[in-house]
Amino acid sequence: SEVVIADLTGQNPNVFYEVGYAEGLGKKIILISQKQEIPFDVRTVRQIFYDPLDILALANQLGETVDAILLGEPQ
């Protein structure tokens, strides 16, 4: 895929591994998460924080972010 979307909610080690693998492959990555403590190694990476009760807002933010990435706009 051209863009990888990874949900860091719950800090699953497998997700972090897959994000690192995608990074190593040079993939464009969008990180999403519910409000939580952010691990130090991804603290400086832009994330979309979302409310699980407002999935429509998340969908809108993801759509805008994917469009910007595919159009080559700076994030």
Tab-separated table of C-alpha atoms in Angstrom:
chain	number	residue	atom	x	y	z
A	1	SER	CA	0.000	0.000	0.000
A	2	GLU	CA	1.027	3.579	-0.478
A	3	VAL	CA	-0.135	4.725	2.955
A	4	VAL	CA	-0.156	2.801	6.248
A	5	ILE	CA	-2.585	3.746	9.019
A	6	ALA	CA	-1.608	2.428	12.452
A	7	ASP	CA	-3.673	2.706	15.630
A	8	LEU	CA	-1.332	2.952	18.626
A	9	THR	CA	-4.139	2.740	21.184
A	10	GLY	CA	-3.168	0.204	23.819
A	11	GLN	CA	0.504	0.310	22.780
A	12	ASN	CA	0.494	-3.166	21.229
A	13	PRO	CA	4.128	-4.229	20.584
A	14	ASN	CA	3.155	-5.855	17.272
A	15	VAL	CA	1.764	-2.567	15.993
A	16	PHE	CA	4.987	-0.771	16.888
A	17	TYR	CA	6.951	-3.501	15.097
A	18	GLU	CA	4.789	-3.138	11.998
A	19	VAL	CA	5.132	0.654	12.073
A	20	GLY	CA	8.914	0.269	12.234
A	21	TYR	CA	8.834	-2.198	9.355
A	22	ALA	CA	6.692	0.146	7.254
A	23	GLU	CA	9.073	2.994	8.098
A	24	GLY	CA	12.005	0.862	6.970
A	25	LEU	CA	10.228	0.199	3.673
A	26	GLY	CA	9.775	3.946	3.168
A	27	LYS	CA	5.982	3.860	3.463
A	28	LYS	CA	3.965	6.935	4.337
A	29	ILE	CA	2.536	6.342	7.812
A	30	ILE	CA	-0.406	7.913	9.594
A	31	LEU	CA	-0.533	7.276	13.323
A	32	ILE	CA	-3.849	7.427	15.139
A	33	SER	CA	-4.585	6.964	18.821
A	34	GLN	CA	-7.159	7.506	21.481
A	35	LYS	CA	-5.976	9.929	24.166
A	36	GLN	CA	-3.208	8.173	26.104
A	37	GLU	CA	0.378	8.517	27.269
A	38	ILE	CA	2.592	8.563	24.177
A	39	PRO	CA	5.783	6.448	24.218
A	40	PHE	CA	8.988	8.470	23.911
A	41	ASP	CA	10.012	6.972	20.562
A	42	VAL	CA	6.916	8.242	18.726
A	43	ARG	CA	6.206	11.311	20.859
A	44	THR	CA	7.586	13.657	18.204
A	45	VAL	CA	5.679	12.001	15.328
A	46	ARG	CA	2.395	13.614	14.346
A	47	GLN	CA	-0.629	11.612	15.470
A	48	ILE	CA	-4.346	12.000	15.011
A	49	PHE	CA	-6.048	11.652	18.379
A	50	TYR	CA	-9.624	10.481	18.226
A	51	ASP	CA	-12.664	9.839	20.374
A	52	PRO	CA	-14.014	6.311	19.825
A	53	LEU	CA	-17.520	7.749	20.145
A	54	ASP	CA	-16.923	10.138	17.234
A	55	ILE	CA	-15.690	7.945	14.386
A	56	LEU	CA	-17.066	10.372	11.783
A	57	ALA	CA	-14.605	13.032	12.950
A	58	LEU	CA	-11.778	10.499	12.692
A	59	ALA	CA	-12.886	9.527	9.185
A	60	ASN	CA	-12.853	13.199	8.141
A	61	GLN	CA	-9.380	13.778	9.608
A	62	LEU	CA	-8.033	10.625	7.978
A	63	GLY	CA	-9.514	11.587	4.631
A	64	GLU	CA	-7.899	15.021	4.764
A	65	THR	CA	-4.556	13.570	5.835
A	66	VAL	CA	-4.523	10.872	3.147
A	67	ASP	CA	-5.448	13.449	0.499
A	68	ALA	CA	-2.630	15.727	1.651
A	69	ILE	CA	-0.103	12.878	1.618
A	70	LEU	CA	-1.122	11.695	-1.839
A	71	LEU	CA	-0.968	15.248	-3.172
A	72	GLY	CA	2.507	15.691	-1.660
A	73	GLU	CA	1.537	18.476	0.716
A	74	PRO	CA	3.728	18.952	3.817
A	75	GLN	CA	2.294	17.558	7.042
